[in-house]
XYZ file of C-alpha atoms in Angstrom:
349
model
C 0.000 0.000 0.000
C 2.836 2.385 0.782
C 4.484 1.701 -2.593
C 1.201 2.525 -4.332
C 0.862 5.738 -2.347
C 4.389 6.854 -3.247
C 3.812 5.984 -6.914
C 0.567 7.960 -7.140
C 2.111 11.007 -5.493
C 5.201 10.925 -7.716
C 3.094 10.613 -10.874
C 0.979 13.571 -9.735
C 4.156 15.597 -9.194
C 5.299 14.860 -12.754
C 1.948 15.896 -14.230
C 2.044 19.156 -12.296
C 5.642 19.758 -13.401
C 4.713 19.482 -17.080
C 1.714 21.776 -16.695
C 3.919 24.307 -14.910
C 6.604 24.140 -17.604
C 3.982 24.910 -20.233
C 2.650 27.853 -18.213
C 6.185 29.158 -17.698
C 6.915 29.031 -21.409
C 3.689 30.875 -22.230
C 4.336 33.509 -19.513
C 7.971 33.946 -20.585
C 6.862 34.622 -24.158
C 4.709 37.433 -22.748
C 7.675 39.026 -20.947
C 7.835 37.352 -17.526
C 11.252 37.335 -15.858
C 12.428 33.813 -15.026
C 14.455 35.065 -12.060
C 11.562 36.951 -10.501
C 9.293 33.988 -11.104
C 11.494 31.787 -8.888
C 11.257 34.373 -6.091
C 7.495 34.746 -6.207
C 6.729 31.043 -6.593
C 8.858 30.051 -3.593
C 7.500 32.960 -1.545
C 3.956 31.764 -2.250
C 4.923 28.196 -1.303
C 6.590 29.404 1.904
C 3.520 31.454 2.855
C 1.466 28.278 2.453
C 3.846 25.892 4.219
C 4.573 28.152 7.211
C 1.040 28.208 8.670
C 0.635 24.545 7.684
C 3.705 23.652 9.740
C 2.333 25.487 12.774
C -0.915 23.569 12.409
C 0.942 20.287 11.856
C 3.093 20.668 14.976
C 0.276 22.038 17.108
C -0.392 18.735 18.853
C 3.070 17.197 18.545
C 6.315 18.944 19.418
C 8.876 19.100 16.664
C 12.253 17.564 17.512
C 15.040 20.071 18.153
C 16.858 21.124 15.024
C 20.637 21.359 15.287
C 23.042 23.731 13.585
C 24.302 20.851 11.459
C 20.790 20.187 10.124
C 20.289 23.889 9.407
C 23.508 23.906 7.389
C 22.359 20.874 5.433
C 18.992 22.478 4.706
C 20.748 25.652 3.577
C 22.910 23.580 1.207
C 19.739 21.911 -0.039
C 18.120 25.315 -0.591
C 21.153 26.589 -2.485
C 20.993 23.599 -4.825
C 17.231 23.961 -5.287
C 17.629 27.649 -6.120
C 20.310 26.839 -8.698
C 18.243 24.013 -10.193
C 15.043 26.044 -10.471
C 16.800 29.077 -11.935
C 18.656 27.067 -14.579
C 15.586 25.013 -15.506
C 13.224 27.973 -15.851
C 15.765 30.074 -17.758
C 16.513 27.051 -19.917
C 12.824 26.653 -20.739
C 12.748 30.267 -21.880
C 15.604 29.574 -24.308
C 14.200 26.256 -25.530
C 10.861 24.583 -24.772
C 8.974 22.521 -22.136
C 9.515 19.445 -24.297
C 13.303 19.803 -24.129
C 12.989 20.461 -20.397
C 11.268 17.121 -19.853
C 13.690 15.292 -22.139
C 16.740 16.723 -20.367
C 15.048 15.935 -17.067
C 15.401 12.289 -18.044
C 19.095 12.662 -17.237
C 18.144 12.875 -13.579
C 17.906 9.089 -12.940
C 21.377 8.528 -14.394
C 22.911 11.441 -12.487
C 21.134 10.403 -9.299
C 22.340 6.822 -9.636
C 25.966 7.901 -10.037
C 25.744 10.306 -7.103
C 24.010 7.671 -4.967
C 27.015 5.402 -5.531
C 29.332 8.197 -4.386
C 27.164 8.869 -1.309
C 26.941 5.089 -0.714
C 23.184 4.885 -1.068
C 23.752 2.405 -3.930
C 26.145 -0.533 -4.201
C 27.528 -1.687 -7.530
C 28.879 -5.190 -8.123
C 30.369 -5.368 -11.612
C 29.884 -9.151 -11.625
C 26.125 -8.666 -11.509
C 23.979 -8.192 -14.609
C 21.879 -5.594 -12.777
C 24.928 -3.394 -12.272
C 25.801 -3.706 -15.962
C 22.269 -2.652 -16.874
C 22.502 0.438 -14.675
C 25.839 1.491 -16.134
C 24.694 0.979 -19.745
C 21.476 2.828 -19.001
C 23.455 5.764 -17.641
C 25.527 5.981 -20.843
C 22.424 5.734 -23.051
C 20.630 8.465 -21.105
C 23.570 10.837 -21.498
C 23.906 10.045 -25.216
C 20.215 10.606 -25.840
C 20.244 13.953 -24.051
C 23.179 15.154 -26.136
C 21.385 14.022 -29.277
C 18.283 16.029 -28.392
C 20.367 19.121 -27.644
C 22.775 19.050 -30.567
C 20.585 17.567 -33.290
C 17.054 18.875 -33.736
C 16.563 17.361 -37.185
C 13.568 17.796 -39.437
C 10.254 18.701 -37.877
C 7.567 16.054 -37.994
C 4.669 18.451 -38.432
C 1.966 19.017 -40.942
C 2.542 22.778 -41.028
C 5.585 23.523 -43.181
C 5.816 27.115 -41.959
C 5.718 26.191 -38.289
C 9.337 25.063 -38.071
C 10.516 28.221 -39.839
C 8.658 30.353 -37.300
C 10.141 28.378 -34.391
C 13.608 28.719 -35.877
C 13.228 32.491 -35.736
C 12.109 32.425 -32.113
C 14.517 29.673 -31.071
C 17.764 29.886 -33.100
C 20.297 27.118 -32.795
C 22.539 28.956 -30.314
C 19.645 29.680 -27.958
C 18.431 26.074 -28.239
C 21.930 24.866 -27.363
C 22.201 27.254 -24.410
C 18.798 26.141 -23.188
C 19.846 22.497 -23.398
C 23.038 23.132 -21.437
C 21.149 25.008 -18.708
C 18.528 22.273 -18.494
C 21.236 19.591 -18.243
C 22.952 21.496 -15.420
C 19.608 21.950 -13.710
C 18.997 18.212 -13.993
C 22.368 17.522 -12.366
C 21.595 19.929 -9.509
C 18.243 18.207 -9.069
C 20.025 14.861 -8.768
C 22.236 16.295 -6.038
C 19.081 17.623 -4.364
C 17.586 14.109 -4.199
C 20.700 12.746 -2.515
C 20.961 15.653 -0.072
C 17.284 15.215 0.885
C 17.972 11.562 1.642
C 21.036 12.589 3.655
C 18.980 15.011 5.754
C 16.063 12.613 6.265
C 18.345 9.937 7.687
C 19.122 12.161 10.681
C 16.140 14.518 10.808
C 12.997 12.805 9.414
C 10.690 15.818 9.672
C 9.233 16.399 6.194
C 7.166 19.483 7.004
C 9.971 21.274 8.835
C 12.545 20.579 6.112
C 10.179 21.695 3.341
C 9.191 24.905 5.123
C 12.713 26.008 6.019
C 14.098 25.143 2.589
C 11.348 27.091 0.791
C 12.124 30.129 2.944
C 15.834 29.880 2.167
C 15.155 29.412 -1.560
C 12.946 32.509 -1.617
C 15.710 34.608 -0.021
C 18.498 33.198 -2.199
C 16.497 33.614 -5.403
C 15.677 37.189 -4.413
C 19.412 37.948 -4.233
C 19.936 36.402 -7.662
C 17.016 38.368 -9.099
C 18.269 41.663 -7.716
C 21.533 41.082 -9.549
C 19.993 39.793 -12.780
C 17.115 42.291 -12.906
C 18.712 45.166 -11.025
C 18.068 47.695 -13.796
C 14.613 46.404 -14.647
C 12.145 47.396 -11.933
C 9.267 46.548 -14.263
C 10.168 42.858 -13.986
C 8.890 42.810 -10.389
C 5.432 44.068 -11.374
C 2.829 41.325 -11.374
C 0.324 41.286 -14.209
C -3.058 39.605 -13.917
C -2.431 37.352 -16.907
C -0.477 34.174 -17.593
C 2.339 35.393 -15.310
C 0.142 35.504 -12.211
C -1.439 32.165 -13.110
C 1.989 30.537 -13.449
C 3.206 31.964 -10.118
C 0.120 30.889 -8.177
C 0.057 27.441 -9.764
C 3.764 26.996 -9.086
C 3.676 28.138 -5.472
C 0.419 26.524 -4.358
C 0.380 23.321 -6.367
C 3.859 22.479 -7.629
C 6.564 23.795 -5.287
C 4.799 23.016 -2.008
C 3.556 19.600 -3.151
C 6.855 18.730 -4.819
C 8.859 19.680 -1.730
C 6.774 17.592 0.635
C 6.444 14.596 -1.688
C 10.071 14.395 -2.773
C 11.439 14.782 0.753
C 9.052 12.121 2.062
C 9.776 9.730 -0.825
C 13.542 10.208 -0.541
C 13.354 9.288 3.123
C 11.236 6.195 2.432
C 12.600 4.898 -0.886
C 15.892 6.672 -1.523
C 17.031 9.136 -4.181
C 17.174 6.730 -7.154
C 13.547 5.672 -6.735
C 12.378 9.291 -6.728
C 14.413 10.183 -9.817
C 12.964 7.240 -11.750
C 9.672 9.061 -12.290
C 11.061 12.000 -14.260
C 10.831 10.324 -17.716
C 7.039 10.318 -17.375
C 7.141 14.059 -17.986
C 8.554 13.625 -21.479
C 5.480 11.931 -22.935
C 3.110 14.399 -21.269
C 5.220 17.373 -22.356
C 5.334 16.216 -25.969
C 1.559 16.005 -26.092
C 0.996 19.354 -24.375
C 3.656 21.099 -26.461
C 2.053 19.934 -29.685
C -1.514 20.722 -28.650
C -1.222 23.961 -26.673
C 2.010 25.604 -27.884
C 1.967 24.456 -31.482
C 5.487 23.108 -31.215
C 6.907 20.880 -33.928
C 8.175 17.418 -33.056
C 11.777 17.310 -34.297
C 13.568 14.169 -35.362
C 16.294 14.783 -32.804
C 13.733 14.918 -29.993
C 12.133 11.661 -31.124
C 15.383 9.704 -31.494
C 17.076 11.208 -28.440
C 13.989 10.780 -26.300
C 13.763 7.139 -27.330
C 17.416 6.523 -26.452
C 16.951 8.213 -23.075
C 13.860 6.126 -22.380
C 15.694 2.880 -23.178
C 18.560 3.933 -20.928
C 16.176 4.872 -18.147
C 14.380 1.549 -18.192
C 17.750 -0.191 -18.200
C 18.481 1.589 -14.923
C 14.973 0.728 -13.694
C 15.403 -2.959 -14.524
C 18.786 -3.061 -12.824
C 17.312 -1.418 -9.731
C 14.494 -3.978 -9.598
C 16.928 -6.876 -9.926
C 19.116 -5.542 -7.128
C 16.128 -5.125 -4.832
C 15.050 -8.677 -5.640
C 18.520 -10.032 -4.849
C 18.663 -8.035 -1.622
C 15.311 -9.482 -0.550
C 16.427 -13.040 -1.326
C 19.639 -12.503 0.628
C 17.659 -11.228 3.594
C 15.405 -14.301 3.538
C 18.385 -16.667 3.318
C 20.205 -14.903 6.143
C 17.102 -15.043 8.328
C 16.863 -18.780 7.741
C 20.553 -19.267 8.459
C 20.482 -17.253 11.676
C 17.471 -19.192 12.961
C 19.161 -22.561 12.369
C 21.562 -23.865 14.975
C 23.245 -26.184 12.436
C 23.860 -23.499 9.811
C 26.635 -24.045 7.330
C 29.637 -21.818 8.256
C 30.020 -20.634 4.642
C 26.454 -19.334 4.580
C 26.970 -17.688 7.956
C 29.970 -15.824 6.596
C 27.973 -14.560 3.574
C 25.271 -13.151 5.853
C 27.694 -11.180 8.020
């Protein structure tokens, strides 16, 4: 039941992410500042999470938070601020479709970082480990293909690709892809840091609230530097910009913070990152229907390669979990037997 609950919540997060990316692209085309958007969206989320945390801890005292935990949450907030800024700016230079495709790098990045942080163990004699490594290479190759090779548009409107080429020239598309890839890497670090924090301070509401407050302050500093000479960028307009900010703060950022922190604590960083490829299919459909985007050959081929690589990582993860479960069962049987074979006892140590 818990696995089903985590799955439903993670799928809902991905759907909301794609809707938000589409709103951001539409609002950016109308003149919204990406930097200011990050400030307002996190401020809205913080204003929602702060009273919720008071209500949540009304009948149960929150455990004391140490200086070490505060430093970890600040590091988490710094990474989140960097990830959000690069992703939203990258969407402005490219498209929500490319954002979702480059987001598929997250499982590969997260897997590699989880090995470094020792949340994952790799045995090169195991087929599951081979599958994870090959999947990581395929995901990276597919992302580079999408970024560097757009190919011919698969669209019925012959003038549509020419119009998009004017709005999104090759250099801007490349810059957007690089920013989105960096944002995906930062997001992978975020998943591992969340797991790191939850192992010592498993308070989802407190972590989410404090981190949103830090992100709002950090993004405000970045915005003051990036938009220092443009006071008009801070003016909210009752159009797509306001809709994107409210949807981001109320629905996406607050829900994403709580869900990802909770899931990282329960299932680990790799499991959480595995759901990001779902956004690619949804983004392709929404980009074609609502934004009139053309489906390029590079996006189709690269997205397919990334998907194959992702499911290679997924299969390897499932096989490792299966082997771990079998080992646990065998060790339980060995420990309960007084006449256990010494060799089996040594393997279970």
